[in-house]
C-alpha positions as protocol buffer text, in pm:
chain_id: "A"
residue {
  index: 1
  type: MET
  ca { x: 17031 y: 661 z: -16495 }
}
residue {
  index: 2
  type: TYR
  ca { x: 17307 y: 408 z: -16446 }
}
residue {
  index: 3
  type: PRO
  ca { x: 17174 y: 261 z: -16118 }
}
residue {
  index: 4
  type: PHE
  ca { x: 16828 y: 231 z: -16274 }
}
residue {
  index: 5
  type: SER
  ca { x: 16961 y: 53 z: -16584 }
}
residue {
  index: 6
  type: MET
  ca { x: 17165 y: -182 z: -16369 }
}
residue {
  index: 7
  type: ALA
  ca { x: 16864 y: -259 z: -16152 }
}
residue {
  index: 8
  type: LYS
  ca { x: 16656 y: -323 z: -16463 }
}
residue {
  index: 9
  type: THR
  ca { x: 16921 y: -564 z: -16599 }
}
residue {
  index: 10
  type: ILE
  ca { x: 16937 y: -751 z: -16271 }
}
residue {
  index: 11
  type: SER
  ca { x: 16557 y: -768 z: -16258 }
}
residue {
  index: 12
  type: MET
  ca { x: 16542 y: -908 z: -16611 }
}
residue {
  index: 13
  type: LYS
  ca { x: 16808 y: -1168 z: -16523 }
}
residue {
  index: 14
  type: ASN
  ca { x: 16613 y: -1275 z: -16218 }
}
residue {
  index: 15
  type: PHE
  ca { x: 16295 y: -1298 z: -16425 }
}
residue {
  index: 16
  type: SER
  ca { x: 16472 y: -1507 z: -16689 }
}
residue {
  index: 17
  type: PHE
  ca { x: 16616 y: -1734 z: -16423 }
}
residue {
  index: 18
  type: LEU
  ca { x: 16270 y: -1776 z: -16272 }
}
residue {
  index: 19
  type: ILE
  ca { x: 16121 y: -1872 z: -16608 }
}
residue {
  index: 20
  type: ILE
  ca { x: 16402 y: -2119 z: -16679 }
}
residue {
  index: 21
  type: SER
  ca { x: 16362 y: -2271 z: -16332 }
}
residue {
  index: 22
  type: LEU
  ca { x: 15987 y: -2311 z: -16375 }
}
residue {
  index: 23
  type: LEU
  ca { x: 16033 y: -2468 z: -16718 }
}
residue {
  index: 24
  type: SER
  ca { x: 16295 y: -2705 z: -16580 }
}
residue {
  index: 25
  type: ILE
  ca { x: 16060 y: -2814 z: -16303 }
}
residue {
  index: 26
  type: CYS
  ca { x: 15783 y: -2873 z: -16555 }
}
residue {
  index: 27
  type: LEU
  ca { x: 16012 y: -3062 z: -16788 }
}
residue {
  index: 28
  type: LEU
  ca { x: 16154 y: -3273 z: -16509 }
}
residue {
  index: 29
  type: GLY
  ca { x: 15802 y: -3355 z: -16403 }
}
residue {
  index: 30
  type: SER
  ca { x: 15714 y: -3451 z: -16759 }
}
residue {
  index: 31
  type: CYS
  ca { x: 16031 y: -3657 z: -16795 }
}
residue {
  index: 32
  type: SER
  ca { x: 15950 y: -3833 z: -16471 }
}
residue {
  index: 33
  type: ASN
  ca { x: 15604 y: -3918 z: -16601 }
}
residue {
  index: 34
  type: ILE
  ca { x: 15747 y: -4033 z: -16934 }
}
residue {
  index: 35
  type: ALA
  ca { x: 16010 y: -4247 z: -16759 }
}
residue {
  index: 36
  type: SER
  ca { x: 15751 y: -4411 z: -16537 }
}
residue {
  index: 37
  type: ARG
  ca { x: 15539 y: -4488 z: -16841 }
}
residue {
  index: 38
  type: LEU
  ca { x: 15835 y: -4632 z: -17029 }
}
residue {
  index: 39
  type: GLN
  ca { x: 15917 y: -4853 z: -16732 }
}
residue {
  index: 40
  type: HIS
  ca { x: 15569 y: -5003 z: -16737 }
}
residue {
  index: 41
  type: LYS
  ca { x: 15617 y: -5368 z: -16818 }
}
residue {
  index: 42
  type: LYS
  ca { x: 15418 y: -5513 z: -17102 }
}
residue {
  index: 43
  type: VAL
  ca { x: 15216 y: -5816 z: -16999 }
}
residue {
  index: 44
  type: TYR
  ca { x: 15054 y: -6075 z: -17218 }
}
residue {
  index: 45
  type: ASN
  ca { x: 14690 y: -6170 z: -17233 }
}
residue {
  index: 46
  type: LEU
  ca { x: 14475 y: -6425 z: -17410 }
}
residue {
  index: 47
  type: GLN
  ca { x: 14178 y: -6197 z: -17474 }
}
residue {
  index: 48
  type: GLU
  ca { x: 14002 y: -6296 z: -17793 }
}
residue {
  index: 49
  type: THR
  ca { x: 13816 y: -6056 z: -18019 }
}
residue {
  index: 50
  type: PRO
  ca { x: 13622 y: -6131 z: -18338 }
}
residue {
  index: 51
  type: LEU
  ca { x: 13928 y: -6020 z: -18537 }
}
residue {
  index: 52
  type: SER
  ca { x: 14179 y: -6229 z: -18342 }
}
residue {
  index: 53
  type: LYS
  ca { x: 13955 y: -6536 z: -18370 }
}
residue {
  index: 54
  type: VAL
  ca { x: 13936 y: -6498 z: -18747 }
}
residue {
  index: 55
  type: ALA
  ca { x: 14311 y: -6435 z: -18775 }
}
residue {
  index: 56
  type: ASN
  ca { x: 14408 y: -6735 z: -18560 }
}
residue {
  index: 57
  type: GLN
  ca { x: 14165 y: -6969 z: -18732 }
}
residue {
  index: 58
  type: TYR
  ca { x: 14275 y: -6856 z: -19076 }
}
residue {
  index: 59
  type: PHE
  ca { x: 14637 y: -6916 z: -18976 }
}
residue {
  index: 60
  type: TRP
  ca { x: 14571 y: -7272 z: -18856 }
}
residue {
  index: 61
  type: THR
  ca { x: 14345 y: -7365 z: -19149 }
}
residue {
  index: 62
  type: ASN
  ca { x: 14600 y: -7261 z: -19408 }
}
residue {
  index: 63
  type: LEU
  ca { x: 14896 y: -7404 z: -19218 }
}
residue {
  index: 64
  type: HIS
  ca { x: 14730 y: -7745 z: -19193 }
}
residue {
  index: 65
  type: LYS
  ca { x: 14649 y: -7735 z: -19564 }
}
residue {
  index: 66
  type: GLY
  ca { x: 15000 y: -7620 z: -19651 }
}
residue {
  index: 67
  type: LYS
  ca { x: 14861 y: -7324 z: -19847 }
}
residue {
  index: 68
  type: TYR
  ca { x: 15178 y: -7122 z: -19873 }
}
residue {
  index: 69
  type: ASP
  ca { x: 15026 y: -6877 z: -20120 }
}
residue {
  index: 70
  type: SER
  ca { x: 14778 y: -6767 z: -19853 }
}
residue {
  index: 71
  type: LEU
  ca { x: 15055 y: -6628 z: -19630 }
}
residue {
  index: 72
  type: PRO
  ca { x: 15017 y: -6260 z: -19731 }
}
residue {
  index: 73
  type: THR
  ca { x: 14655 y: -6267 z: -19612 }
}
residue {
  index: 74
  type: VAL
  ca { x: 14746 y: -6475 z: -19305 }
}
residue {
  index: 75
  type: ILE
  ca { x: 15013 y: -6226 z: -19199 }
}
residue {
  index: 76
  type: SER
  ca { x: 14794 y: -5926 z: -19281 }
}
residue {
  index: 77
  type: LEU
  ca { x: 14513 y: -6055 z: -19056 }
}
residue {
  index: 78
  type: LEU
  ca { x: 14756 y: -6138 z: -18776 }
}
residue {
  index: 79
  type: ASN
  ca { x: 14915 y: -5793 z: -18804 }
}
residue {
  index: 80
  type: ALA
  ca { x: 14574 y: -5629 z: -18775 }
}
residue {
  index: 81
  type: ALA
  ca { x: 14490 y: -5839 z: -18468 }
}
residue {
  index: 82
  type: TYR
  ca { x: 14828 y: -5753 z: -18315 }
}
residue {
  index: 83
  type: LEU
  ca { x: 14766 y: -5380 z: -18360 }
}
residue {
  index: 84
  type: GLU
  ca { x: 14425 y: -5426 z: -18200 }
}
residue {
  index: 85
  type: ASN
  ca { x: 14576 y: -5602 z: -17897 }
}
residue {
  index: 86
  type: PRO
  ca { x: 14960 y: -5602 z: -17886 }
}
residue {
  index: 87
  type: GLY
  ca { x: 14959 y: -5822 z: -17576 }
}
residue {
  index: 88
  type: ASN
  ca { x: 14772 y: -6116 z: -17727 }
}
residue {
  index: 89
  type: LEU
  ca { x: 15021 y: -6399 z: -17684 }
}
residue {
  index: 90
  type: LYS
  ca { x: 14859 y: -6630 z: -17939 }
}
residue {
  index: 91
  type: ILE
  ca { x: 14876 y: -6362 z: -18207 }
}
residue {
  index: 92
  type: ILE
  ca { x: 15239 y: -6287 z: -18123 }
}
residue {
  index: 93
  type: ASP
  ca { x: 15330 y: -6656 z: -18146 }
}
residue {
  index: 94
  type: HIS
  ca { x: 15143 y: -6702 z: -18472 }
}
residue {
  index: 95
  type: LEU
  ca { x: 15317 y: -6400 z: -18626 }
}
residue {
  index: 96
  type: GLY
  ca { x: 15646 y: -6566 z: -18537 }
}
residue {
  index: 97
  type: PHE
  ca { x: 15539 y: -6894 z: -18697 }
}
residue {
  index: 98
  type: ALA
  ca { x: 15382 y: -6735 z: -19007 }
}
residue {
  index: 99
  type: ASN
  ca { x: 15693 y: -6531 z: -19085 }
}
residue {
  index: 100
  type: ILE
  ca { x: 15933 y: -6822 z: -19039 }
}
residue {
  index: 101
  type: TRP
  ca { x: 15703 y: -7036 z: -19257 }
}
residue {
  index: 102
  type: ARG
  ca { x: 15725 y: -6770 z: -19527 }
}
residue {
  index: 103
  type: TYR
  ca { x: 16105 y: -6789 z: -19520 }
}
residue {
  index: 104
  type: ALA
  ca { x: 16139 y: -7165 z: -19471 }
}
residue {
  index: 105
  type: GLU
  ca { x: 15937 y: -7253 z: -19781 }
}
residue {
  index: 106
  type: SER
  ca { x: 16038 y: -6958 z: -19998 }
}
residue {
  index: 107
  type: GLN
  ca { x: 16171 y: -7202 z: -20259 }
}
residue {
  index: 108
  type: ARG
  ca { x: 15807 y: -7259 z: -20351 }
}
residue {
  index: 109
  type: LEU
  ca { x: 15796 y: -6910 z: -20498 }
}
residue {
  index: 110
  type: ASN
  ca { x: 15858 y: -6883 z: -20870 }
}
residue {
  index: 111
  type: GLN
  ca { x: 16079 y: -6579 z: -20817 }
}
residue {
  index: 112
  type: PRO
  ca { x: 16174 y: -6524 z: -20450 }
}
residue {
  index: 113
  type: THR
  ca { x: 16240 y: -6156 z: -20381 }
}
residue {
  index: 114
  type: ALA
  ca { x: 16501 y: -6003 z: -20152 }
}
residue {
  index: 115
  type: ASP
  ca { x: 16236 y: -5892 z: -19903 }
}
residue {
  index: 116
  type: ILE
  ca { x: 16194 y: -6258 z: -19802 }
}
residue {
  index: 117
  type: LEU
  ca { x: 16490 y: -6186 z: -19572 }
}
residue {
  index: 118
  type: GLN
  ca { x: 16258 y: -5972 z: -19361 }
}
residue {
  index: 119
  type: SER
  ca { x: 16065 y: -6282 z: -19266 }
}
residue {
  index: 120
  type: PHE
  ca { x: 16315 y: -6442 z: -19029 }
}
residue {
  index: 121
  type: VAL
  ca { x: 16398 y: -6099 z: -18882 }
}
residue {
  index: 122
  type: LEU
  ca { x: 16029 y: -6047 z: -18804 }
}
residue {
  index: 123
  type: SER
  ca { x: 15998 y: -6403 z: -18683 }
}
residue {
  index: 124
  type: ARG
  ca { x: 16286 y: -6353 z: -18441 }
}
residue {
  index: 125
  type: HIS
  ca { x: 16126 y: -6028 z: -18323 }
}
residue {
  index: 126
  type: PHE
  ca { x: 15795 y: -6192 z: -18239 }
}
residue {
  index: 127
  type: PHE
  ca { x: 15947 y: -6502 z: -18079 }
}
residue {
  index: 128
  type: ASP
  ca { x: 16174 y: -6276 z: -17875 }
}
residue {
  index: 129
  type: GLU
  ca { x: 15873 y: -6072 z: -17761 }
}
residue {
  index: 130
  type: SER
  ca { x: 15677 y: -6387 z: -17681 }
}
residue {
  index: 131
  type: TYR
  ca { x: 15959 y: -6533 z: -17473 }
}
residue {
  index: 132
  type: LEU
  ca { x: 16008 y: -6206 z: -17283 }
}
residue {
  index: 133
  type: LEU
  ca { x: 15638 y: -6204 z: -17200 }
}
residue {
  index: 134
  type: ASN
  ca { x: 15624 y: -6574 z: -17111 }
}
residue {
  index: 135
  type: PRO
  ca { x: 15970 y: -6717 z: -17031 }
}
residue {
  index: 136
  type: ALA
  ca { x: 15811 y: -7037 z: -16900 }
}
residue {
  index: 137
  type: ASP
  ca { x: 15748 y: -7156 z: -17256 }
}
residue {
  index: 138
  type: SER
  ca { x: 16067 y: -7338 z: -17357 }
}
residue {
  index: 139
  type: ARG
  ca { x: 15920 y: -7423 z: -17698 }
}
residue {
  index: 140
  type: ILE
  ca { x: 15933 y: -7056 z: -17791 }
}
residue {
  index: 141
  type: LEU
  ca { x: 16291 y: -7035 z: -17665 }
}
residue {
  index: 142
  type: GLY
  ca { x: 16379 y: -7318 z: -17903 }
}
residue {
  index: 143
  type: PHE
  ca { x: 16216 y: -7140 z: -18198 }
}
residue {
  index: 144
  type: LEU
  ca { x: 16384 y: -6815 z: -18098 }
}
residue {
  index: 145
  type: GLY
  ca { x: 16720 y: -6992 z: -18103 }
}
residue {
  index: 146
  type: ASP
  ca { x: 16646 y: -7130 z: -18451 }
}
residue {
  index: 147
  type: THR
  ca { x: 16565 y: -6785 z: -18590 }
}
residue {
  index: 148
  type: LYS
  ca { x: 16880 y: -6635 z: -18440 }
}
residue {
  index: 149
  type: ILE
  ca { x: 17094 y: -6911 z: -18592 }
}
residue {
  index: 150
  type: THR
  ca { x: 16928 y: -6866 z: -18932 }
}
residue {
  index: 151
  type: GLU
  ca { x: 16956 y: -6489 z: -18932 }
}
residue {
  index: 152
  type: GLY
  ca { x: 17311 y: -6505 z: -18800 }
}
residue {
  index: 153
  type: LYS
  ca { x: 17422 y: -6736 z: -19080 }
}
residue {
  index: 154
  type: VAL
  ca { x: 17249 y: -6542 z: -19357 }
}
residue {
  index: 155
  type: THR
  ca { x: 17381 y: -6205 z: -19235 }
}
residue {
  index: 156
  type: ASN
  ca { x: 17724 y: -6341 z: -19138 }
}
residue {
  index: 157
  type: ASN
  ca { x: 17662 y: -6245 z: -18775 }
}
residue {
  index: 158
  type: ARG
  ca { x: 17848 y: -6516 z: -18586 }
}
residue {
  index: 159
  type: GLN
  ca { x: 17765 y: -6370 z: -18246 }
}
residue {
  index: 160
  type: LEU
  ca { x: 17390 y: -6384 z: -18315 }
}
residue {
  index: 161
  type: ALA
  ca { x: 17417 y: -6741 z: -18447 }
}
residue {
  index: 162
  type: LEU
  ca { x: 17612 y: -6845 z: -18137 }
}
residue {
  index: 163
  type: GLU
  ca { x: 17357 y: -6679 z: -17912 }
}
residue {
  index: 164
  type: GLY
  ca { x: 17085 y: -6873 z: -18091 }
}
residue {
  index: 165
  type: TYR
  ca { x: 17275 y: -7199 z: -18045 }
}
residue {
  index: 166
  type: PHE
  ca { x: 17298 y: -7146 z: -17669 }
}
residue {
  index: 167
  type: ASP
  ca { x: 16931 y: -7050 z: -17655 }
}
residue {
  index: 168
  type: GLY
  ca { x: 16863 y: -7382 z: -17826 }
}
residue {
  index: 169
  type: ILE
  ca { x: 17080 y: -7574 z: -17579 }
}
residue {
  index: 170
  type: LYS
  ca { x: 16897 y: -7410 z: -17289 }
}
residue {
  index: 171
  type: SER
  ca { x: 16564 y: -7503 z: -17444 }
}
residue {
  index: 172
  type: ILE
  ca { x: 16681 y: -7867 z: -17478 }
}
residue {
  index: 173
  type: HIS
  ca { x: 16769 y: -7877 z: -17108 }
}
residue {
  index: 174
  type: GLU
  ca { x: 16420 y: -7751 z: -17029 }
}
residue {
  index: 175
  type: TRP
  ca { x: 16229 y: -7978 z: -17269 }
}
residue {
  index: 176
  type: PRO
  ca { x: 16456 y: -8226 z: -17449 }
}
residue {
  index: 177
  type: GLN
  ca { x: 16182 y: -8428 z: -17619 }
}
residue {
  index: 178
  type: PHE
  ca { x: 16058 y: -8120 z: -17804 }
}
residue {
  index: 179
  type: ASN
  ca { x: 16364 y: -7906 z: -17856 }
}
residue {
  index: 180
  type: LYS
  ca { x: 16614 y: -8169 z: -17966 }
}
residue {
  index: 181
  type: PHE
  ca { x: 16408 y: -8185 z: -18282 }
}
residue {
  index: 182
  type: THR
  ca { x: 16367 y: -7806 z: -18304 }
}
residue {
  index: 183
  type: LEU
  ca { x: 16738 y: -7725 z: -18282 }
}
residue {
  index: 184
  type: GLY
  ca { x: 16842 y: -8044 z: -18458 }
}
residue {
  index: 185
  type: TYR
  ca { x: 16635 y: -7958 z: -18765 }
}
residue {
  index: 186
  type: VAL
  ca { x: 16818 y: -7627 z: -18813 }
}
residue {
  index: 187
  type: LEU
  ca { x: 17161 y: -7777 z: -18748 }
}
residue {
  index: 188
  type: SER
  ca { x: 17088 y: -8054 z: -18998 }
}
residue {
  index: 189
  type: GLN
  ca { x: 17119 y: -7791 z: -19274 }
}
residue {
  index: 190
  type: ASN
  ca { x: 17496 y: -7801 z: -19220 }
}
residue {
  index: 191
  type: PRO
  ca { x: 17724 y: -8022 z: -19437 }
}
residue {
  index: 192
  type: ALA
  ca { x: 17689 y: -8394 z: -19363 }
}
residue {
  index: 193
  type: GLU
  ca { x: 18053 y: -8423 z: -19252 }
}
residue {
  index: 194
  type: SER
  ca { x: 18024 y: -8139 z: -18999 }
}
residue {
  index: 195
  type: ASP
  ca { x: 18001 y: -8187 z: -18623 }
}
residue {
  index: 196
  type: GLU
  ca { x: 17678 y: -7985 z: -18621 }
}
residue {
  index: 197
  type: PHE
  ca { x: 17510 y: -8224 z: -18864 }
}
residue {
  index: 198
  type: LYS
  ca { x: 17625 y: -8530 z: -18668 }
}
residue {
  index: 199
  type: LYS
  ca { x: 17493 y: -8380 z: -18346 }
}
residue {
  index: 200
  type: ALA
  ca { x: 17163 y: -8293 z: -18514 }
}
residue {
  index: 201
  type: LEU
  ca { x: 17125 y: -8649 z: -18645 }
}
residue {
  index: 202
  type: LYS
  ca { x: 17197 y: -8788 z: -18299 }
}
residue {
  index: 203
  type: TRP
  ca { x: 16929 y: -8565 z: -18150 }
}
residue {
  index: 204
  type: GLN
  ca { x: 16673 y: -8678 z: -18409 }
}
residue {
  index: 205
  type: TRP
  ca { x: 16731 y: -9045 z: -18317 }
}
residue {
  index: 206
  type: GLU
  ca { x: 16708 y: -8955 z: -17947 }
}
residue {
  index: 207
  type: THR
  ca { x: 16383 y: -8773 z: -18011 }
}
residue {
  index: 208
  type: LEU
  ca { x: 16236 y: -9082 z: -18180 }
}
residue {
  index: 209
  type: ALA
  ca { x: 16350 y: -9296 z: -17887 }
}
residue {
  index: 210
  type: ASP
  ca { x: 16206 y: -9051 z: -17631 }
}
residue {
  index: 211
  type: CYS
  ca { x: 15871 y: -9036 z: -17806 }
}
residue {
  index: 212
  type: SER
  ca { x: 15833 y: -9408 z: -17886 }
}
C-alpha cells in the first residue's frame, strides 16, 4: 500500500502544480492586458455634445455677469459634461477656472464653510490634467503655478508652493505678456514690504508697458 499512497501523493502534487502554473499563466496574461491598458495615454479632444455646449455656455454667461451664487450649478453641469467625455479639454479648463473662482471670491459668502478649501485642490487637479494633455498652453501652466502656490501656502506645504513658483517662472519665459500678470497677481497677496510683492508690482507695470 505504501508505494501506491506515495504515487498518489506525487500525482496530487503534480496536479496541484499544474493548476497553479495554469493560473499563473492566466493571471500574468491578465496583468499584461491590465498593464497595457493602464499605459494607454489619455488624449484630449474638443468634441462638443449638447451637454458640453450647455455647460460651457452657462459657465461663460455667469462668469461674465459675475454671478458667484450660480457656481454650484456651473460646476455641477461641468462635472456632468466631464463624466460624459473626460477628454474634453474645454470642460477640463473650465472646471479649473470655476473651482478657483469659487475659492478666490469666497469672501462673498455670508458664512464660508471649510469645504471651500476643496476648490483650489480641485482647480489644481484640473489645470494639472489640462497641462499634461496640452503642454503647449503656457497660460494653463501659469494658472497651475498659481493654484500650487495658493494650496501650498494654505496647507503649509512649502515644497508645493515653491514648485508652483517655478511653474509660474517657466510660464513667464514662454509668454511674459500674459503670465507676468498671472503670477504677479498671486504674489501681490504677500506683505507690501516683501520681495515677492515688489517683484509682483514690477511685473504688473511691465505687463502694462508690454500691452500698451
